[in-house]
């Protein structure tokens, strides 16, 4: 079996309140195989626990956890480095980027 067709990368830090909706949206994409990669940049809120729970429930979710703050640019690069899809996009855990309906489809 080949890898996913699309990787959705979500770099985050201390966004537990918004991250669940963003992850649900990313995992709800229809008609295309996806993996979701979260790079958690040393969050001190509930982000790590949320990521662990959601990854345990859905094998398409990969979580990169950084114990120390590596900065936004390196956190973004961490998402790209962990991606295995043949194409990809990045999103965020900000409310405006958490799309309710699926936004990726295949013809």
Coordinates of C-alpha atoms in Angstrom, one line a residue:
X1 CA 0.0 0.0 0.0
X2 CA 1.4 3.4 -0.9
X3 CA 1.4 6.5 1.4
X4 CA -1.3 9.1 1.6
X5 CA -2.0 11.4 -1.3
X6 CA -2.2 14.6 0.7
X7 CA -0.5 15.6 4.0
X8 CA -2.2 18.4 6.0
X9 CA 0.3 19.9 8.2
X10 CA -0.6 21.9 11.3
X11 CA 2.1 23.6 13.3
X12 CA 0.8 24.7 16.7
X13 CA 1.6 26.0 20.1
X14 CA -0.9 26.5 23.0
X15 CA -4.0 26.2 20.8
X16 CA -5.9 23.4 22.6
X17 CA -9.1 25.4 22.5
X18 CA -9.1 25.7 18.7
X19 CA -7.0 22.7 17.7
X20 CA -9.7 20.0 18.1
X21 CA -12.0 21.6 15.5
X22 CA -9.1 22.1 13.1
X23 CA -8.1 18.4 13.4
X24 CA -11.7 17.2 13.0
X25 CA -11.9 19.2 9.9
X26 CA -8.6 18.0 8.5
X27 CA -9.5 14.3 9.2
X28 CA -13.0 14.7 7.7
X29 CA -11.8 15.3 4.1
X30 CA -13.5 13.1 1.6
X31 CA -12.5 11.4 -1.6
X32 CA -8.7 11.7 -0.9
X33 CA -6.4 9.8 1.3
X34 CA -5.0 12.2 3.9
X35 CA -2.6 12.2 6.8
X36 CA -2.5 15.0 9.3
X37 CA 0.8 16.0 10.9
X38 CA 0.8 18.2 13.9
X39 CA 4.0 19.7 15.2
X40 CA 3.5 20.9 18.8
X41 CA 6.0 23.5 19.7
X42 CA 6.3 23.0 23.5
X43 CA 2.7 23.7 24.4
X44 CA 2.0 24.2 28.0
X45 CA -1.8 23.9 27.8
X46 CA -4.0 20.9 26.9
X47 CA -2.6 20.6 23.4
X48 CA -0.3 17.6 24.1
X49 CA -3.1 15.6 25.7
X50 CA -5.6 16.5 22.9
X51 CA -3.1 15.4 20.3
X52 CA -2.3 12.1 22.0
X53 CA -6.0 11.3 22.4
X54 CA -6.9 12.1 18.8
X55 CA -3.9 10.2 17.4
X56 CA -4.9 7.2 19.4
X57 CA -8.4 7.3 17.9
X58 CA -7.3 7.9 14.3
X59 CA -4.1 6.5 12.8
X60 CA -4.0 9.1 10.1
X61 CA -2.9 11.7 12.7
X62 CA 0.8 12.0 13.4
X63 CA 2.1 14.1 16.2
X64 CA 5.5 15.7 16.6
X65 CA 6.1 17.0 20.1
X66 CA 8.9 19.4 20.9
X67 CA 9.7 19.7 24.6
X68 CA 11.4 23.0 24.2
X69 CA 10.3 26.0 22.1
X70 CA 12.0 25.6 18.7
X71 CA 10.5 28.8 17.2
X72 CA 7.8 29.1 14.6
X73 CA 9.9 28.6 11.5
X74 CA 11.5 25.4 12.8
X75 CA 8.1 24.2 14.0
X76 CA 6.7 24.7 10.5
X77 CA 9.7 22.9 9.0
X78 CA 9.1 20.0 11.4
X79 CA 5.6 19.5 9.8
X80 CA 7.2 19.5 6.3
X81 CA 9.9 17.0 7.3
X82 CA 7.3 14.6 8.8
X83 CA 5.0 14.7 5.8
X84 CA 4.8 11.6 3.6
X85 CA 2.0 12.5 1.2
X86 CA 2.7 13.1 -2.5
X87 CA 1.3 16.6 -2.1
X88 CA 0.5 18.7 0.9
X89 CA -0.8 21.9 2.4
X90 CA -0.5 23.6 5.8
X91 CA -3.3 24.8 8.0
X92 CA -3.3 26.2 11.4
X93 CA -5.3 25.8 14.6
X94 CA -6.7 29.4 14.3
X95 CA -10.5 29.6 14.2
X96 CA -10.6 31.1 10.7
X97 CA -8.6 28.1 9.3
X98 CA -10.8 25.4 10.9
X99 CA -13.1 24.6 8.0
X100 CA -16.3 22.8 9.1
X101 CA -17.1 21.0 5.8
X102 CA -14.5 19.0 3.9
X103 CA -12.6 21.2 1.6
X104 CA -10.5 18.5 -0.3
X105 CA -12.2 16.2 -2.7
X106 CA -11.0 14.1 -5.6
X107 CA -12.8 14.1 -9.0

